[in-house]
Amino acid sequence: MDLSYILNELGEEREQYFNAVAPPIIQTSNFTFKNVAEFRNALADEYEAILYSRGNNPTVDILRKKLAALDGAEDALVFGSGIAAIAIPILALLKQGDHIVSVARPYSWTVKLFERLLPKFGITTTFVDGTRTENFNTAIQSNTRLLYLESPNTFTYELQDLNALATLAKSKHILTMIDNSYCSPLNQQPYKMGIDLVAQSATKFIGGHSDVVAGVVTGSKALIKKIFDAEFLNIGGNISPMNAWLLIRGLRTLPLRLQRVCDSTKVIVDFLANHPRVERVLFPFHPSFPQYELAKKQMLDAGGLFSIVLKAKALEDVERFCNSLKHFFLAVSWGGHESLVVPALVGFPATDFDVANPNHRLIRLYIGLEDPNYLIADLKQALEK
Ligand SMILES: *Cc1c(COP(=O)(O)O)cnc(C)c1O
């Protein structure tokens, strides 16, 4: 399906709402029925019905159609956060006694899901170094139900070979799920590579303006219906119509924003890779990246997030660099219009800092929509301090 058609037309039945160009925000919890028979049919299969906005809502439905089409999948479910789009499908598809093989170091709340929440329900997880496909194969047990992937992750960017893992999982009748937030559907298409469920934090590139928290999962109609009928309705992690509308608006400019972010990132990565105060850069599309070949093979483009290891003699050097940046905000999240910086050392007590450990001198940068020269000038002055 043509990208322009998906973003500008798909799912939008304008003649039903006065030919308005922007879709209406159907801000209602509830929907009425003409008669008892219609009411009964809606209750019998809520997946196909418009009954109550915890399940289906017409504004959210426009967004679902677009997000499913962007991944080349049959259907999508939209949630009130990215982590709900990961946790709820896993709770829906796995049961007590099941086992997950997960890539090491996925998103921080995904780690907590696997280490704290799922064990309460008798679901266990083995983490493996995902840069080698064999590691997944070795960790698979007779009760393994899911291979969980995040390629690349959003701090150190290790990749998994998605084609190889989809083939491995299919041969053993194991489900595969990926967190595709880093790439978005425009830069990587895991569903087309055989991955069953593609989750994404829509808070990041889809929203794009740092004003909505939301998530999406896409997959086959059978899997999405299974998630919808049980845990989606039961846990109630749905998105509001207003936030769905903001994501539809975000989608209109997604290709333009992502192109800008990816182009600027490459210019800035090149600047930093050649700077004497930078020990190394970590970015999947930089030739120095250990999995550069795989990145070029399975990703269409890369940009936004990358990390640097700063040459520093002490904690204060890293802090001074970050504090000196004027146009990179110190903040979590990413994917919006504004550039951001996160030093790894915010994640542990200052007294634990070990200058010999490059991971402690790691700094993650997100490149927003600003002029790359404006950002380079800022990085330059901060590095000189
Ligand atoms: C932000 C993020 C999430 C969680 O999404 P929320 O919308 O914050 O719940 C999951 N995975 C990755 C890679 C993220 O960056």
Short mmCIF file of C-alpha atoms and ligand atoms in Angstrom, two decimals, residues 81-83 86 107 150 154 179 181 201 203-204 213-214 334, ligand 1:
data_model
loop_
_atom_site.label_atom_id
_atom_site.label_comp_id
_atom_site.label_asym_id
_atom_site.label_seq_id
_atom_site.Cartn_x
_atom_site.Cartn_y
_atom_site.Cartn_z
CA SER A 81 1.47 3.58 26.68
CA GLY A 82 4.25 1.73 24.90
CA ILE A 83 4.86 -0.54 27.88
CA ILE A 86 4.34 -4.90 25.36
CA TYR A 107 13.91 -1.32 27.53
CA GLU A 150 14.45 -5.39 20.61
CA THR A 154 17.98 2.40 22.63
CA ASP A 179 10.02 -3.77 20.26
CA SER A 181 10.47 1.69 18.68
CA SER A 201 6.13 3.14 21.82
CA THR A 203 5.14 8.21 22.37
CA LYS A 204 8.34 8.45 20.32
CA VAL A 213 2.13 8.72 25.82
CA ALA A 214 0.86 5.76 23.76
CA TRP A 334 12.95 10.78 22.67
C1 LIG B 1 9.81 4.62 25.56
C2 LIG B 1 10.04 3.20 25.21
C3 LIG B 1 9.16 2.19 25.61
C4 LIG B 1 7.97 2.47 26.51
O1 LIG B 1 7.06 3.30 25.93
P1 LIG B 1 6.10 4.26 26.79
O2 LIG B 1 5.28 4.89 25.73
O3 LIG B 1 7.00 5.20 27.52
O4 LIG B 1 5.34 3.38 27.72
C5 LIG B 1 9.39 0.91 25.20
N1 LIG B 1 10.46 0.60 24.44
C6 LIG B 1 11.34 1.54 24.04
C7 LIG B 1 12.49 1.13 23.20
C8 LIG B 1 11.17 2.86 24.41
O5 LIG B 1 12.05 3.78 24.02
#
